[in-house]
Short mmCIF file of C-alpha atoms in Angstrom, two decimals:
data_model
loop_
_atom_site.label_atom_id
_atom_site.label_comp_id
_atom_site.label_asym_id
_atom_site.label_seq_id
_atom_site.Cartn_x
_atom_site.Cartn_y
_atom_site.Cartn_z
CA MET A 1 33.32 160.76 56.03
CA SER A 2 37.06 162.53 55.32
CA ASP A 3 36.10 165.88 57.16
CA CYS A 4 34.40 164.41 60.23
CA LEU A 5 36.30 165.93 63.16
CA ARG A 6 35.74 164.65 66.90
CA PHE A 7 35.03 166.77 69.94
CA ALA A 8 35.03 166.35 73.36
CA LEU A 9 31.85 167.71 75.36
CA THR A 10 31.78 167.31 79.42
CA PRO A 11 28.34 167.29 81.10
CA GLY A 12 29.84 169.61 84.20
CA GLU A 13 28.10 168.81 87.16
CA PRO A 14 26.21 165.74 87.40
CA ALA A 15 23.36 166.48 89.41
CA GLY A 16 22.41 169.48 87.01
CA ILE A 17 21.19 170.04 83.95
CA GLY A 18 24.44 169.38 81.49
CA PRO A 19 23.64 165.73 81.66
CA ASP A 20 19.89 166.71 80.10
CA LEU A 21 21.97 168.98 77.43
CA CYS A 22 23.76 166.36 76.17
CA LEU A 23 20.65 163.60 75.80
CA LEU A 24 18.89 166.07 74.48
CA LEU A 25 21.00 167.34 72.10
CA ALA A 26 21.67 163.74 70.97
CA ARG A 27 18.46 163.77 69.61
CA LYS A 28 19.69 165.26 66.50
CA ARG A 29 22.52 164.20 64.05
CA GLN A 30 25.47 166.67 64.94
CA ALA A 31 27.75 167.52 61.99
CA HIS A 32 30.76 166.02 63.71
CA ALA A 33 31.42 163.24 66.12
CA LEU A 34 30.31 164.25 69.62
CA ILE A 35 32.18 162.73 72.32
CA CYS A 36 30.23 162.95 75.86
CA VAL A 37 33.15 162.28 78.45
CA ALA A 38 30.67 161.39 81.14
CA SER A 39 29.47 158.13 83.02
CA THR A 40 27.78 156.10 81.12
CA ALA A 41 25.54 155.01 84.05
CA LEU A 42 24.84 158.66 85.08
CA MET A 43 23.85 159.22 81.28
CA LYS A 44 21.68 155.97 80.79
CA GLU A 45 19.53 156.96 84.28
CA ARG A 46 19.01 160.72 83.02
CA ALA A 47 17.48 159.07 79.73
CA LYS A 48 15.58 157.10 81.45
CA GLU A 49 14.39 160.09 83.87
CA LEU A 50 13.81 162.25 80.86
CA GLU A 51 11.94 159.29 79.34
CA LEU A 52 14.60 159.91 76.17
CA ASP A 53 15.50 157.03 74.27
CA ILE A 54 18.92 157.65 73.40
CA ARG A 55 21.73 154.91 72.77
CA LEU A 56 24.75 155.25 74.07
CA ILE A 57 27.47 154.05 72.07
CA GLU A 58 30.55 153.44 74.27
CA THR A 59 33.69 154.91 72.75
CA GLY A 60 37.23 155.23 73.63
CA PRO A 61 41.14 155.72 72.69
CA ASP A 62 40.96 152.30 71.57
CA ASN A 63 37.82 152.67 68.95
CA TRP A 64 37.23 156.34 68.51
CA PRO A 65 34.49 156.96 65.76
CA LYS A 66 35.16 158.69 62.47
CA GLN A 67 31.84 159.85 61.85
CA PRO A 68 28.94 161.34 63.71
CA ALA A 69 26.51 159.75 65.49
CA PRO A 70 23.49 158.80 64.29
CA ALA A 71 20.05 160.73 65.44
CA ASN A 72 19.13 159.44 68.72
CA SER A 73 22.66 158.30 69.93
CA LEU A 74 25.65 159.47 71.57
CA TYR A 75 29.14 158.66 71.84
CA VAL A 76 30.29 157.89 75.50
CA TRP A 77 33.83 157.94 77.33
CA ASP A 78 33.25 156.36 80.45
CA THR A 79 34.27 158.01 82.94
CA PRO A 80 33.05 156.56 86.35
CA LEU A 81 31.62 158.44 88.83
CA GLY A 82 32.68 158.67 92.58
CA THR A 83 29.16 157.65 94.01
CA PRO A 84 25.52 157.07 92.67
CA VAL A 85 23.83 160.79 91.49
CA GLU A 86 20.63 161.96 93.16
CA THR A 87 19.12 164.33 90.41
CA GLY A 88 19.15 168.10 91.41
CA HIS A 89 21.47 166.93 94.70
CA LEU A 90 24.70 168.04 94.98
CA ASP A 91 27.67 165.38 96.22
CA GLN A 92 30.87 166.48 96.92
CA ALA A 93 32.02 162.43 96.35
CA ASN A 94 31.81 163.19 92.64
CA ALA A 95 33.82 166.74 92.66
CA ALA A 96 36.91 164.33 91.49
CA TYR A 97 34.75 162.98 88.91
CA VAL A 98 33.86 166.39 87.59
CA LEU A 99 37.42 167.52 87.21
CA GLN A 100 38.37 163.83 85.54
CA THR A 101 35.99 164.56 82.98
CA LEU A 102 37.71 167.87 82.37
CA THR A 103 41.05 166.35 82.51
CA ARG A 104 40.30 163.49 79.94
CA ALA A 105 38.77 166.31 77.70
CA GLY A 106 41.45 168.66 78.09
CA GLN A 107 44.32 166.07 77.91
CA GLY A 108 42.73 164.50 74.76
CA CYS A 109 42.36 167.64 73.05
CA LEU A 110 46.61 168.05 73.76
CA ASP A 111 46.83 164.83 72.17
CA GLY A 112 45.43 165.68 68.96
CA ASN A 113 42.24 163.08 70.10
CA PHE A 114 39.32 166.03 69.45
CA ALA A 115 39.47 168.84 67.59
CA GLY A 116 37.99 170.88 70.48
CA LEU A 117 36.20 171.21 73.77
CA ILE A 118 33.11 172.12 74.85
CA THR A 119 31.76 172.01 78.69
CA ALA A 120 28.39 172.18 80.11
CA PRO A 121 28.31 173.99 83.45
CA VAL A 122 30.10 172.93 86.67
CA HIS A 123 29.25 173.87 90.50
CA LYS A 124 32.56 175.55 91.87
CA GLY A 125 31.42 175.59 95.30
CA ILE A 126 30.65 171.94 95.76
CA ILE A 127 34.19 171.00 94.25
CA ASN A 128 35.97 173.60 96.75
CA GLU A 129 34.03 172.12 99.84
CA ALA A 130 35.24 168.76 98.88
CA GLY A 131 38.55 169.80 99.41
CA ILE A 132 39.66 170.69 95.99
CA ALA A 133 41.12 174.33 95.05
CA PHE A 134 38.97 175.35 91.84
CA SER A 135 38.19 178.48 90.23
CA GLY A 136 36.38 177.90 87.34
CA HIS A 137 36.81 175.92 83.98
CA THR A 138 39.02 178.37 82.53
CA GLU A 139 41.72 178.58 85.27
CA PHE A 140 41.80 174.41 85.38
CA LEU A 141 42.48 174.37 81.45
CA ALA A 142 45.16 176.89 81.72
CA GLU A 143 46.84 175.21 84.65
CA LEU A 144 46.16 171.59 82.57
CA THR A 145 48.17 173.35 79.21
CA HIS A 146 50.36 175.43 80.91
CA THR A 147 48.75 178.74 79.58
CA GLU A 148 49.91 181.79 81.34
CA GLN A 149 47.44 184.51 80.02
CA VAL A 150 43.93 183.66 78.67
CA VAL A 151 41.02 185.61 77.74
CA MET A 152 37.45 185.40 78.23
CA MET A 153 35.30 186.26 75.46
CA LEU A 154 31.36 185.96 74.71
CA ALA A 155 29.87 185.63 71.32
CA THR A 156 26.14 185.29 70.08
CA ARG A 157 25.42 185.79 66.55
CA GLY A 158 26.30 188.95 65.20
CA LEU A 159 28.35 190.06 68.01
CA ARG A 160 31.71 189.26 70.34
CA VAL A 161 32.72 190.79 73.06
CA ALA A 162 35.81 190.08 75.03
CA LEU A 163 36.84 191.27 78.86
CA VAL A 164 40.47 193.24 79.73
CA THR A 165 39.47 192.02 83.34
CA THR A 166 36.76 189.34 84.38
CA HIS A 167 35.48 188.96 88.00
CA LEU A 168 36.76 192.16 89.65
CA PRO A 169 34.89 194.37 92.40
CA LEU A 170 34.35 197.58 90.21
CA LYS A 171 36.71 199.67 92.83
CA ASP A 172 39.53 197.69 91.45
CA VAL A 173 38.89 197.86 87.66
CA ALA A 174 40.93 201.09 87.00
CA ASP A 175 43.73 199.92 89.16
CA ALA A 176 43.93 196.57 86.59
CA ILE A 177 43.66 198.00 83.13
CA THR A 178 47.25 198.38 83.11
CA THR A 179 49.58 198.90 79.88
CA GLU A 180 51.05 195.35 79.85
CA ARG A 181 47.52 193.52 80.65
CA LEU A 182 46.01 195.67 77.69
CA GLN A 183 48.71 194.62 75.31
CA ARG A 184 48.60 191.11 76.19
CA VAL A 185 44.64 190.92 75.89
CA THR A 186 44.48 192.60 72.45
CA ARG A 187 47.10 190.39 71.25
CA ILE A 188 45.60 187.09 72.63
CA LEU A 189 42.11 188.19 70.97
CA HIS A 190 43.77 189.67 67.67
CA ALA A 191 45.95 186.07 67.28
CA ASP A 192 42.60 184.30 67.62
CA LEU A 193 40.26 185.82 65.71
CA ARG A 194 42.95 185.66 63.15
CA ASP A 195 44.24 182.26 63.98
CA LYS A 196 40.75 180.47 65.13
CA PHE A 197 37.98 182.18 63.68
CA GLY A 198 39.58 182.95 60.70
CA ILE A 199 39.57 186.90 60.24
CA ALA A 200 42.04 187.63 58.34
CA VAL A 201 42.62 191.32 59.50
CA PRO A 202 40.31 191.61 62.55
CA ARG A 203 38.61 195.19 63.58
CA ILE A 204 38.44 195.28 66.91
CA LEU A 205 36.23 198.55 68.88
CA VAL A 206 37.73 199.42 72.13
CA CYS A 207 35.58 200.35 74.86
CA GLY A 208 36.97 203.81 76.89
CA LEU A 209 36.97 203.01 80.81
CA ASN A 210 35.12 206.59 82.23
CA PRO A 211 31.94 207.72 80.36
CA HIS A 212 31.82 209.10 77.47
CA ALA A 213 35.48 207.62 77.42
CA GLY A 214 37.04 209.97 79.93
CA GLU A 215 35.54 213.15 78.15
CA GLY A 216 39.17 214.71 77.33
CA GLY A 217 39.92 214.11 80.99
CA HIS A 218 37.43 215.69 82.84
CA LEU A 219 36.15 212.20 83.71
CA GLY A 220 38.88 210.34 84.26
CA ARG A 221 42.51 210.10 82.62
CA GLU A 222 42.54 206.18 82.07
CA GLU A 223 41.85 206.78 78.53
CA ILE A 224 44.72 209.97 77.97
CA GLU A 225 47.56 208.27 80.34
CA VAL A 226 47.08 204.45 79.56
CA ILE A 227 44.64 203.24 77.06
CA GLU A 228 44.63 205.05 73.64
CA PRO A 229 49.09 205.02 74.07
CA THR A 230 48.84 201.21 74.27
CA LEU A 231 46.19 201.06 71.29
CA GLN A 232 48.40 203.26 69.31
CA GLN A 233 51.62 200.98 69.83
CA LEU A 234 49.24 197.99 69.30
CA ARG A 235 48.43 199.85 65.67
CA GLU A 236 51.93 200.64 64.60
CA GLU A 237 52.23 196.49 65.26
CA GLY A 238 49.63 196.53 62.51
CA LEU A 239 46.57 195.67 64.95
CA ASN A 240 43.29 197.23 63.95
CA LEU A 241 41.92 199.14 66.88
CA ILE A 242 39.32 201.67 66.93
CA GLY A 243 39.00 203.49 70.08
CA PRO A 244 38.96 203.94 73.01
CA LEU A 245 35.02 204.88 72.11
CA PRO A 246 32.49 205.63 74.70
CA ALA A 247 30.80 202.49 75.54
CA ASP A 248 27.05 203.87 75.76
CA THR A 249 27.38 204.28 71.89
CA LEU A 250 30.07 201.92 70.78
CA PHE A 251 27.08 199.10 71.06
CA THR A 252 25.03 200.62 68.10
CA PRO A 253 24.70 199.45 64.70
CA LYS A 254 26.53 202.03 63.21
CA HIS A 255 29.41 201.09 64.84
CA LEU A 256 29.16 197.32 65.19
CA GLU A 257 28.33 196.79 61.32
CA HIS A 258 31.87 196.25 60.36
CA CYS A 259 33.34 194.89 63.69
CA ASP A 260 34.73 191.51 64.51
CA ALA A 261 34.93 191.87 68.13
CA VAL A 262 34.16 194.47 70.93
CA LEU A 263 36.92 194.51 73.76
CA ALA A 264 35.07 195.89 76.91
CA MET A 265 37.44 196.92 79.58
CA TYR A 266 35.05 194.95 82.69
CA HIS A 267 32.58 192.55 82.85
CA ASP A 268 29.64 194.36 83.36
CA GLN A 269 30.49 196.86 80.39
CA GLY A 270 30.20 194.94 77.90
CA LEU A 271 28.17 191.64 78.78
CA PRO A 272 24.94 192.86 79.83
CA VAL A 273 24.32 194.21 76.10
CA LEU A 274 25.60 190.75 74.51
CA LYS A 275 23.50 188.91 76.99
CA TYR A 276 20.50 190.74 75.99
CA LYS A 277 21.17 190.50 72.27
CA GLY A 278 21.69 186.84 72.50
CA PHE A 279 19.88 185.55 75.85
CA GLY A 280 19.81 181.62 75.67
CA ALA A 281 22.11 181.75 72.59
CA ALA A 282 25.17 182.74 73.79
CA VAL A 283 28.61 180.92 73.77
CA ASN A 284 31.69 181.69 76.18
CA VAL A 285 34.97 181.31 74.42
CA THR A 286 38.35 180.80 76.11
CA LEU A 287 40.78 182.99 73.91
CA GLY A 288 44.71 182.14 74.30
CA LEU A 289 44.28 178.69 75.08
CA PRO A 290 46.65 175.92 72.44
CA ILE A 291 43.17 174.45 72.27
CA ILE A 292 39.56 175.33 71.54
CA ARG A 293 37.07 175.63 74.13
CA THR A 294 33.91 176.85 74.66
CA SER A 295 31.36 176.64 77.04
CA VAL A 296 27.37 177.59 77.74
CA ASP A 297 26.73 181.34 79.61
CA HIS A 298 24.55 179.52 81.98
CA GLY A 299 25.22 177.69 85.73
CA THR A 300 24.09 174.48 86.31
CA ALA A 301 20.27 174.77 86.76
CA LEU A 302 19.60 172.35 89.73
CA ASP A 303 16.23 172.70 90.32
CA LEU A 304 15.37 171.93 86.20
CA ALA A 305 17.77 168.83 86.14
CA GLY A 306 16.00 165.68 85.13
CA THR A 307 12.65 167.53 84.38
CA GLY A 308 13.34 168.52 80.43
CA LYS A 309 12.22 171.81 80.60
CA ILE A 310 15.31 173.14 79.63
CA ASP A 311 16.23 175.18 76.54
CA CYS A 312 19.63 173.49 74.39
CA GLY A 313 20.56 176.70 72.49
CA SER A 314 23.56 177.86 74.58
CA LEU A 315 25.04 174.74 74.26
CA GLN A 316 24.29 174.00 70.38
CA VAL A 317 25.97 177.66 69.74
CA ALA A 318 28.92 176.54 71.51
CA LEU A 319 29.50 173.63 69.38
CA GLU A 320 28.74 175.55 66.29
CA THR A 321 31.10 177.94 67.51
CA ALA A 322 33.60 175.18 68.23
CA TYR A 323 32.85 173.54 65.10
CA GLU A 324 33.45 177.16 62.88
CA MET A 325 36.94 177.63 65.18
CA ALA A 326 38.20 173.93 64.05
CA GLN A 327 37.54 174.46 60.76
CA SER A 328 39.25 178.16 60.40
CA CYS A 329 42.34 176.18 62.14
CA ASN A 330 42.11 173.37 59.53
CA ARG A 331 41.94 175.51 56.24
CA PRO A 332 45.34 176.00 54.44
#
């Protein structure tokens, strides 16, 4: 099929639920060719543990598929483990394996072999315990692709929320919201909504930092001194920005009805609303990369690995989002 694209899927931590998610999704035929970058032996053992009859079809640079795998089948680019996996139990010996799957998948995107990358959760702690400096997927892929600035955006059906700051203590947030940072993040958000989501003129709602967006300076001056002047400068460049608006009333139907994305100043300002709206069906999108990357919004759930008692909703949304983004990028 001529409109079929290839996507890389990394299962993340081999002892967690990532391999399970990949196998459970393989029960249905996907819209595109999905290549699981993983150990064939691991996927075979986990399928047996889950009592799933999934045909594993080995593929790689010499024989990339040209169509989606049939139902109950999964393409696998075999990537050897460091040591056999005991489901639910972390092992430092497989830290390098996890990073190898990411490197293969990310480089494959850069080389044009894949239209995008979808990632299942990794366990940062065990990778660091193995003596490898690793702060997360986002930073790893930024380094791999030589990208200086990336933006974290979570999305669910009907709402996208991007963040100016991410994993910072609350006491450090105000100092981190500088003109330069706000300019960079907003420009990346605008550009990727346009180029990767196919929105010609993105309409972005911007949260204030303080309660009531500072209430004219009575509850903080960041809106007056930093946020509003920066937004005005970006408006003069042609960006469609509304705000700064009070976060407690921004997330209402009146404001969100014609909104393409919300830009929140800090992690817990925007994400609780999004996760409430899309719990179990949200996706993490890394903006600013030269490749498409989406991810689940949950962790490795070691205690659920091998049980089959998991929800594939977030990974399915991550797949669908990556498909939509790639198709938008390919439109004339």
